[in-house]
Coordinates of C-alpha atoms in Angstrom, one line a residue:
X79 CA -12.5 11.6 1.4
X80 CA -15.6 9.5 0.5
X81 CA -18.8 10.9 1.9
X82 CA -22.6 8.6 2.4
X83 CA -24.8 10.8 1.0
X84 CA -24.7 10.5 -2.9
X85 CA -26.7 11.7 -5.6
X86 CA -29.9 9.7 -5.9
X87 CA -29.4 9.0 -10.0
X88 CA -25.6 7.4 -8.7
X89 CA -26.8 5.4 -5.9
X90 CA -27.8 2.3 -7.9
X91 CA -24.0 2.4 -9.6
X92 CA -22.6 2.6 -6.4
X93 CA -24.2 -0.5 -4.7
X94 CA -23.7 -2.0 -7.6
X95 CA -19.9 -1.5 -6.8
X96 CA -19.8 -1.9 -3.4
X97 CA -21.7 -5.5 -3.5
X98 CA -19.2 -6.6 -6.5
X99 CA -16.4 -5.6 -4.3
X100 CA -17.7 -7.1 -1.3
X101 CA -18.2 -10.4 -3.2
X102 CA -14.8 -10.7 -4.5
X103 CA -13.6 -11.1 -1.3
X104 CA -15.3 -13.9 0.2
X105 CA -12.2 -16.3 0.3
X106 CA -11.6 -17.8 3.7
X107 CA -8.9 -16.3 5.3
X108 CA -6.4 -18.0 7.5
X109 CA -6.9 -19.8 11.1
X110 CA -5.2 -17.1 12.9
X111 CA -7.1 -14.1 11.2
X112 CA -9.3 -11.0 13.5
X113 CA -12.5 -12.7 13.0
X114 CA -14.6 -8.6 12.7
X115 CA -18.6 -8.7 12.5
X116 CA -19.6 -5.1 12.0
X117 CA -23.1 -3.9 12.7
X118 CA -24.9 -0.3 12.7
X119 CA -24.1 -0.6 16.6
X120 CA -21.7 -3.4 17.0
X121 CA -17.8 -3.8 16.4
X122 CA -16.9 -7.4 17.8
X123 CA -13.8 -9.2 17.3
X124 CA -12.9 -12.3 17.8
X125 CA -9.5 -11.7 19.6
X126 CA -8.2 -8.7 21.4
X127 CA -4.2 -10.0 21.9
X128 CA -2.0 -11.3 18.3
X129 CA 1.5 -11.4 18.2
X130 CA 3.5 -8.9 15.9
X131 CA 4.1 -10.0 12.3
X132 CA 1.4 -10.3 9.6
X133 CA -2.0 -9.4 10.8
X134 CA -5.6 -10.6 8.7
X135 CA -8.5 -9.1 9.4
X136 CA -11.3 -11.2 8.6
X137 CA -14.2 -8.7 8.2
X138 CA -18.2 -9.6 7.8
X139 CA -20.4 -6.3 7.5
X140 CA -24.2 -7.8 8.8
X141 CA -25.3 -4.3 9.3
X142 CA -27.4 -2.6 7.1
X143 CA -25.1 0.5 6.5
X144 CA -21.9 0.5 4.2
X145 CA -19.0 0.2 6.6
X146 CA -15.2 0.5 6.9
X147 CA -12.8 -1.0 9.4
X148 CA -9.3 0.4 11.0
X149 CA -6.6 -0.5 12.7
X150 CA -5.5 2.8 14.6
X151 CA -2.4 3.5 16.4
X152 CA -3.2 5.2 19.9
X153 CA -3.0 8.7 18.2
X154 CA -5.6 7.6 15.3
X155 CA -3.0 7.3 12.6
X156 CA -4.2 4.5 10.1
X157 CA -2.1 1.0 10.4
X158 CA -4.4 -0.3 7.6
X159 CA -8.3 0.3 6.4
X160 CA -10.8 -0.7 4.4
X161 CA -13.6 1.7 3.4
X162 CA -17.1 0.8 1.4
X163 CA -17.4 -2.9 2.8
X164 CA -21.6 -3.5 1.4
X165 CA -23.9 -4.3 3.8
X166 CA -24.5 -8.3 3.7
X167 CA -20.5 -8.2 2.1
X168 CA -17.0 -9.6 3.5
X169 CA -13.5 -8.4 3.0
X170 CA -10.1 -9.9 4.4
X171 CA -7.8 -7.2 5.1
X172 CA -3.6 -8.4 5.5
X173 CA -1.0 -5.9 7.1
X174 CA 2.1 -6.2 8.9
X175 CA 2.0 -4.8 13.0
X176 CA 4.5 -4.2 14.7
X177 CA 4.2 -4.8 19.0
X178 CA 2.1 -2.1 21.0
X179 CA -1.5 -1.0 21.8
X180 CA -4.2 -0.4 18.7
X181 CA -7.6 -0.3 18.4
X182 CA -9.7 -1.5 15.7
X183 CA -12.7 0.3 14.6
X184 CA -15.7 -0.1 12.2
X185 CA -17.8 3.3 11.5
X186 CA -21.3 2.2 10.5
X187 CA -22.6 4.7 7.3
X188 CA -18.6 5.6 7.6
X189 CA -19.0 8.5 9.6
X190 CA -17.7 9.4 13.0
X191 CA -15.3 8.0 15.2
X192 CA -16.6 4.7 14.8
X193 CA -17.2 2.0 17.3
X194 CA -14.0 0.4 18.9
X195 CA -12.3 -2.6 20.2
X196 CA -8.5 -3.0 21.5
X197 CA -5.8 -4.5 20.3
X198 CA -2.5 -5.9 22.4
X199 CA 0.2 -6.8 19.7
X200 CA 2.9 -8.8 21.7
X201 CA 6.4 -8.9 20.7
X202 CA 6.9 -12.0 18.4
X203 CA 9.0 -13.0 15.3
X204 CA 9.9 -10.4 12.6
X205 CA 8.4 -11.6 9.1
X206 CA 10.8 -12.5 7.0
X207 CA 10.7 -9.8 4.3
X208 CA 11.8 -10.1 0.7
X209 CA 14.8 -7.7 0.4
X210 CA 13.1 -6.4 -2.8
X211 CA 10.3 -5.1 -0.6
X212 CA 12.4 -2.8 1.2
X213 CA 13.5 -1.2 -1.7
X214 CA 10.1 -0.7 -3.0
X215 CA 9.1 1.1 0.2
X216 CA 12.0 3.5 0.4
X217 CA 11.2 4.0 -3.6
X218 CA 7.5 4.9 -2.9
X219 CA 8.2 7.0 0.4
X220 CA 10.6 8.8 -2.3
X221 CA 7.5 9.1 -4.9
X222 CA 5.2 10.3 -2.2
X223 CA 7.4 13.1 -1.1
X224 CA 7.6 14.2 -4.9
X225 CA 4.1 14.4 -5.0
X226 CA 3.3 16.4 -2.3
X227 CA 6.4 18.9 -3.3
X228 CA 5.2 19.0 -6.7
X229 CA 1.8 19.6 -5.4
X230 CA 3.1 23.2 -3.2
X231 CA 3.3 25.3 -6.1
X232 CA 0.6 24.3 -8.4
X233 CA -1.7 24.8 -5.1
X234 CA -0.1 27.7 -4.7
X235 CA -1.4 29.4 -8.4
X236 CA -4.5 27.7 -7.7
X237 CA -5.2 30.1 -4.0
X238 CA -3.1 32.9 -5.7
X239 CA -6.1 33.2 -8.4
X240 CA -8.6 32.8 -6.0
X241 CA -7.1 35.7 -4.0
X242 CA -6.7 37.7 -7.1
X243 CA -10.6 37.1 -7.7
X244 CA -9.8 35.8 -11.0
X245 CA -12.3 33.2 -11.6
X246 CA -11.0 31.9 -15.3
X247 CA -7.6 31.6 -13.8
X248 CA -8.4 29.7 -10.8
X249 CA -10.8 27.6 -12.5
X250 CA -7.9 26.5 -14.9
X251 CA -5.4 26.1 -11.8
X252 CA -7.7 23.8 -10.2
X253 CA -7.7 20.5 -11.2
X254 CA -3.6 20.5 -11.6
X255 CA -3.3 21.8 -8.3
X256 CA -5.1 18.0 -6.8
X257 CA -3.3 15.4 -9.1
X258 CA -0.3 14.9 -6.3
X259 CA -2.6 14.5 -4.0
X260 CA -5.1 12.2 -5.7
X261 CA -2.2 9.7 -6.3
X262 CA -1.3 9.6 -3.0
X263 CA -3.9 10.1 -1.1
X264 CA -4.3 7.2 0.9
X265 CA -0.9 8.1 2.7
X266 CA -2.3 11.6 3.4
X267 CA -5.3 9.8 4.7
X268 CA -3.0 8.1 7.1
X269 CA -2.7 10.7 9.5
X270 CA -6.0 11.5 9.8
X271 CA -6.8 14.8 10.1
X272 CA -5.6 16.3 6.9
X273 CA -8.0 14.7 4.8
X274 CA -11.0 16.3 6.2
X275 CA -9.8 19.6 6.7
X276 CA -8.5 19.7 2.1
X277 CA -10.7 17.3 0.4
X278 CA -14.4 16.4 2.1
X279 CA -17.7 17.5 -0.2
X280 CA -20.4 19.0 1.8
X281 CA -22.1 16.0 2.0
X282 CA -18.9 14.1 3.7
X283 CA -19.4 16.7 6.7
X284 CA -20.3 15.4 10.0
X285 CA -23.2 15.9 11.8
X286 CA -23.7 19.2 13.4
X287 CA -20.4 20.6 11.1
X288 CA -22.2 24.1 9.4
X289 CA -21.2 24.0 5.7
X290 CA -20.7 27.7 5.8
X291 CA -18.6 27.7 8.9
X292 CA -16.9 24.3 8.6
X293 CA -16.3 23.3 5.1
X294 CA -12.9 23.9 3.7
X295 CA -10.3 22.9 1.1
X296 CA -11.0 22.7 -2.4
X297 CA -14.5 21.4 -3.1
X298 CA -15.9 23.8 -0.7
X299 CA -13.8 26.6 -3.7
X300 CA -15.1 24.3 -6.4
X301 CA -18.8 24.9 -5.1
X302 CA -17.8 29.2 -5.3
X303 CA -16.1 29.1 -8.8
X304 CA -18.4 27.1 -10.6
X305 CA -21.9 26.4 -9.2
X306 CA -21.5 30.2 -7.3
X307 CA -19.9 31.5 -10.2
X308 CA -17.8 34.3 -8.3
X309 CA -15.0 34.8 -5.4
X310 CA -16.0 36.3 -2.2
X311 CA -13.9 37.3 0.6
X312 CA -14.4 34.4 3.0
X313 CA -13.6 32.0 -0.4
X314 CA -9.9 34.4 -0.1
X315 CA -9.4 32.8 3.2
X316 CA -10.4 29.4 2.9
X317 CA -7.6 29.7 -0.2
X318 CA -5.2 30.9 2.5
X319 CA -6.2 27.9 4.7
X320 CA -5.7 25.8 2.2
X321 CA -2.7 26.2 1.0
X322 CA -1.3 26.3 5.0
X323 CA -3.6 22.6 5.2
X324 CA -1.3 21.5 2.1
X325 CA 1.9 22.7 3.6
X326 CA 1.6 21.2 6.8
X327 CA 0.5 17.9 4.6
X328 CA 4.1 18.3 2.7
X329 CA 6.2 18.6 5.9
X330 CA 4.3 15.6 7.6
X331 CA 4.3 13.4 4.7
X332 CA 8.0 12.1 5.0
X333 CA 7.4 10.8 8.2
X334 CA 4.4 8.3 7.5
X335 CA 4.1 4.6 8.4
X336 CA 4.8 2.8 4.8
X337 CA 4.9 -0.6 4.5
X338 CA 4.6 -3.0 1.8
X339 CA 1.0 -4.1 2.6
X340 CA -0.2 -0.3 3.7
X341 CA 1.1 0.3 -0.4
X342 CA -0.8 -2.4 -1.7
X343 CA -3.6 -1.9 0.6
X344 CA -3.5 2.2 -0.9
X345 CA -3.3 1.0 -4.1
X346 CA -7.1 -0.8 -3.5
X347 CA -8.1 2.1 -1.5
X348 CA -7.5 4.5 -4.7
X349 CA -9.6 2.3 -7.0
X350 CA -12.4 2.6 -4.2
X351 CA -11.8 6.3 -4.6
X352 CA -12.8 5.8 -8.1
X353 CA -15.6 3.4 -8.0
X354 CA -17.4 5.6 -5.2
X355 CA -16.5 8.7 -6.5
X356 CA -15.0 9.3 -10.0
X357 CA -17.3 6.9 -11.9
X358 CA -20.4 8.2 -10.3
X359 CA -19.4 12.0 -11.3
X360 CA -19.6 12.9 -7.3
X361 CA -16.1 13.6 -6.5
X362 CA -16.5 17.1 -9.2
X363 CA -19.7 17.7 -9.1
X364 CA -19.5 21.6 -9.9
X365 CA -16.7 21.4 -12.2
X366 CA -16.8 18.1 -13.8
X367 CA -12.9 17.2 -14.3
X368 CA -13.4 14.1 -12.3
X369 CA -11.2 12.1 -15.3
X370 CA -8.3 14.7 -13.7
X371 CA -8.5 13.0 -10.1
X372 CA -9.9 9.3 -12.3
X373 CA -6.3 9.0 -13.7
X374 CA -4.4 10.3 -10.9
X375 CA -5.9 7.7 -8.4
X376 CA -5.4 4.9 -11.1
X377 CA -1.6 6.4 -11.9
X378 CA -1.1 6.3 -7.9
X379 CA -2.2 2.8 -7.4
X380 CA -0.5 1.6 -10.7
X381 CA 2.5 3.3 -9.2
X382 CA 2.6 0.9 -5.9
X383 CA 2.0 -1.6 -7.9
X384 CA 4.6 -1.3 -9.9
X385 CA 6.8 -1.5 -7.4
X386 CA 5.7 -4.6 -5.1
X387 CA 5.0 -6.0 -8.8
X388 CA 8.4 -8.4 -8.5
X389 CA 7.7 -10.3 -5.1
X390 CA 3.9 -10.4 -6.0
X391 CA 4.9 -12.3 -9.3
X392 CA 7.0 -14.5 -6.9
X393 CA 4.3 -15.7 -4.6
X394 CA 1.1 -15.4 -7.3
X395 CA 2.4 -15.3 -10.6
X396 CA -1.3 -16.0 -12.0
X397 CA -2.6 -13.0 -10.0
X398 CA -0.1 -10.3 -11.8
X399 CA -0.8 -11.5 -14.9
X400 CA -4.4 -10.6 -14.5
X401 CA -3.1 -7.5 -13.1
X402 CA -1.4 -6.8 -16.0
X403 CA -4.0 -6.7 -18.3
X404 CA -6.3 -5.1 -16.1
X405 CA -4.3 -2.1 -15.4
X406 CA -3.6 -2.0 -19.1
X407 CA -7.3 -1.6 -20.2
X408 CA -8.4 0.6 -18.1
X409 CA -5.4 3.1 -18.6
X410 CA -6.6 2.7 -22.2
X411 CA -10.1 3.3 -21.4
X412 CA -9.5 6.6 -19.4
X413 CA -6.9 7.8 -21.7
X414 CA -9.5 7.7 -25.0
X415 CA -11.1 11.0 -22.9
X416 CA -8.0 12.9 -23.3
X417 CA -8.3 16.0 -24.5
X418 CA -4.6 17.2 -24.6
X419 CA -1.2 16.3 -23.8
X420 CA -0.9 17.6 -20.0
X421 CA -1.6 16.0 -17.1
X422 CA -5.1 17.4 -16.5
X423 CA -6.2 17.8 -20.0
X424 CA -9.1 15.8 -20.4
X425 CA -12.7 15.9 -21.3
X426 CA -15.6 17.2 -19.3
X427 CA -17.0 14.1 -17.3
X428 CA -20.7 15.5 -17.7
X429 CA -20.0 15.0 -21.3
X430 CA -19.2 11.5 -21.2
X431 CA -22.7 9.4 -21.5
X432 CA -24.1 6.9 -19.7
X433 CA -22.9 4.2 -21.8
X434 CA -19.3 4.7 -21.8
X435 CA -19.4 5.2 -17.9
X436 CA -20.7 2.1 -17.7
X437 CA -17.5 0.5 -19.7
X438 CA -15.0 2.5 -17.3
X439 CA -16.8 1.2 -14.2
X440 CA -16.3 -2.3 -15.4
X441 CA -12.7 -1.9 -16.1
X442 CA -13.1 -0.6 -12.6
X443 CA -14.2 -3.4 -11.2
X444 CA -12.2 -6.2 -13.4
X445 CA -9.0 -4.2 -11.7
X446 CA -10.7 -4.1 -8.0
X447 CA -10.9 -7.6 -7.8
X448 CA -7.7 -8.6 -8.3
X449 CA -5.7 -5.7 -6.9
X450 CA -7.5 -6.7 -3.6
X451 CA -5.5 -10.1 -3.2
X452 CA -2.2 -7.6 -3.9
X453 CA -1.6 -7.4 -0.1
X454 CA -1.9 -11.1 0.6
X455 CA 0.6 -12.0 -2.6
X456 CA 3.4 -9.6 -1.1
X457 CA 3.2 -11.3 2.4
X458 CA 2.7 -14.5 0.6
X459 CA -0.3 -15.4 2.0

């Protein structure tokens, strides 16, 4: 979960970012798009009734806070987002809706509940949908599950060593314990309320949460085992809480809303993750293995991609050839900081200098541009 507050020696990185990304998005989008203008204190649309199908949200952010925009179902699962729009910035958003009552929201600073507007969808004409599409959701519902499953019992030796007080253990169980969920984390993110309960920093709280009473999952346990240095009783606890969080996150997963459009849209979302987070050394800021979660967000989105890769070609040929290559560097450009052959063996990120952060944000950002048009090239927009 991406908190406001940063760092001030990572805020100048991170508006860099967030304007680039805004930028790349300033292609018109179609007559029948959700004209959105978000402000610090105003959501407005332009209509409150579409027909089922393809939905585009047209969104302008004139506030002066970094925004995001949803489309919620009544019980505030995610239809589709789209988190760190700039201030001054526009992104078009494409996802397929299906008839029934939404709302849409923008959250100003991207906090809160957000301010919202409804939705009607009416019943209208199915989409036709590129039989190859359908295979590529059932595939990545299929990779999800795996993730989270695989996830269980390296979590589990993670709060084990924590109980056990063993600080050398559960530092080392750490970082493998969140690679599931960092490739997939845009479907856990879905439902809502898992996200904030496993994986907000203290500075992602809300306003009037206590840190000591209200922080959990495993950055509040990254603070205890290396900035704290040691394992007190209430940290055995949280351990316990987490690993219940990340169970009930494992039976809840099969059952999410995956479409083609929500996977491309993820696969952006995860590259966010990294540009707001990894890059800017935020994410692990007590025990520095944010090239752990870097290459698990980048393997989750390459993952979606992957799959929808065959009907994007189709429709925008020119588009997955950039894709391509800019999935290609930067897996080469995070995979030069390996430090071992495992899945979480990589260098320190506090070791890495300025300079060569620098080169992974812009394969970053040469891969955020594109991948952003992904949704619009499946629906053949």
């Amino acid at each position: 979960m991406r908190p406001i507050t940063r760092p001030v020696a990572a805020l100048s990185a991170v508006a860099a970012l967030l304007a680039l990304a805004g930028c790349a998005e300033k292609a018109d989008a179609g007559d029948d798009a959700i004209r959105v203008t978000a402000t610090d204190t105003a959501c407005e649309t332009s209509r409150t009734e579409i027909a089922a199908g393809h939905l585009e949200l047209a969104v302008e952010n004139k506030g002066s806070k970094v925004t995001e925009v949803y489309v919620l179902y009544p019980d505030d699962r995610i239809v589709t987002e789209r988190e760190n729009i700039g201030a001054g910035t526009k992104a078009n958003i494409t996802a397929e809706i299906q008839p029934g009552a939404y709302e849409i929201a923008c959250k100003p600073g991207m906090k809160g509940d957000g301010i919202r507007q409804k939705l009607t969808v009416t019943g209208g004409k199915a989409a036709k949908r590129d039989p190859r599409l359908d295979e590529a959701v059932a595939a990545y519902r299929t990779y999800v599950r795996e993730q989270a499953e695989e996830t269980l019992p390296k979590a589990e030796a993670f709060t084990e060593a924590v109980k056990a007080g063993d600080l050398a253990a559960a530092r080392k169980a750490y970082a493998p314990s969140r690679i599931g969920w960092e490739r997939t984390e845009p479907v856990a993110e879905s439902f809502g309320d898992i996200d904030p309960k496993v994986d907000v920093r203290e500075d992602g709280l809300e306003e009037g949460q206590d840190p000591e009473k209200d922080w959990t999952g495993w950055h509040r346990l990254e603070r205890s085992l290396w900035k704290d240095g040691k394992i007190t009783d209430r940290d055995k606890q949280l351990a316990d809480r987490l690993l219940a969080d990340l169970t009930d996150w494992q039976r809840r997963v099969g059952t999410a809303q995956i479409t083609p459009t929500s996977m491309a849209n993820g696969a952006k979302e995860l590259l966010d993750e990294v540009a707001t987070g990894k890059v800017t050394g935020e994410e692990e800021r007590y025990s520095h293995t944010d090239l752990v979660d870097f290459k698990a967000n980048v393997e989750g989105a390459e993952k979606a991609y992957t799959l929808l890769r065959a009907t994007a070609e189709k429709n925008d040929a020119a588009l997955v050839k950039r894709l391509d290559a800019a999935f290609a560097d930067l897996d080469k450009k995070v995979d030069a900081y390996r430090d071992g052959p495992g899945s979480h063996d990589f260098r320190a990120y506090d070791t890495v200098r300025e300079a060569d952060r620098k080169k992974l944000s812009d394969a970053v950002n040469a891969l955020a541009e594109p991948l952003s048009k992904l949704a619009a090239a499946v629906v053949g927009k």
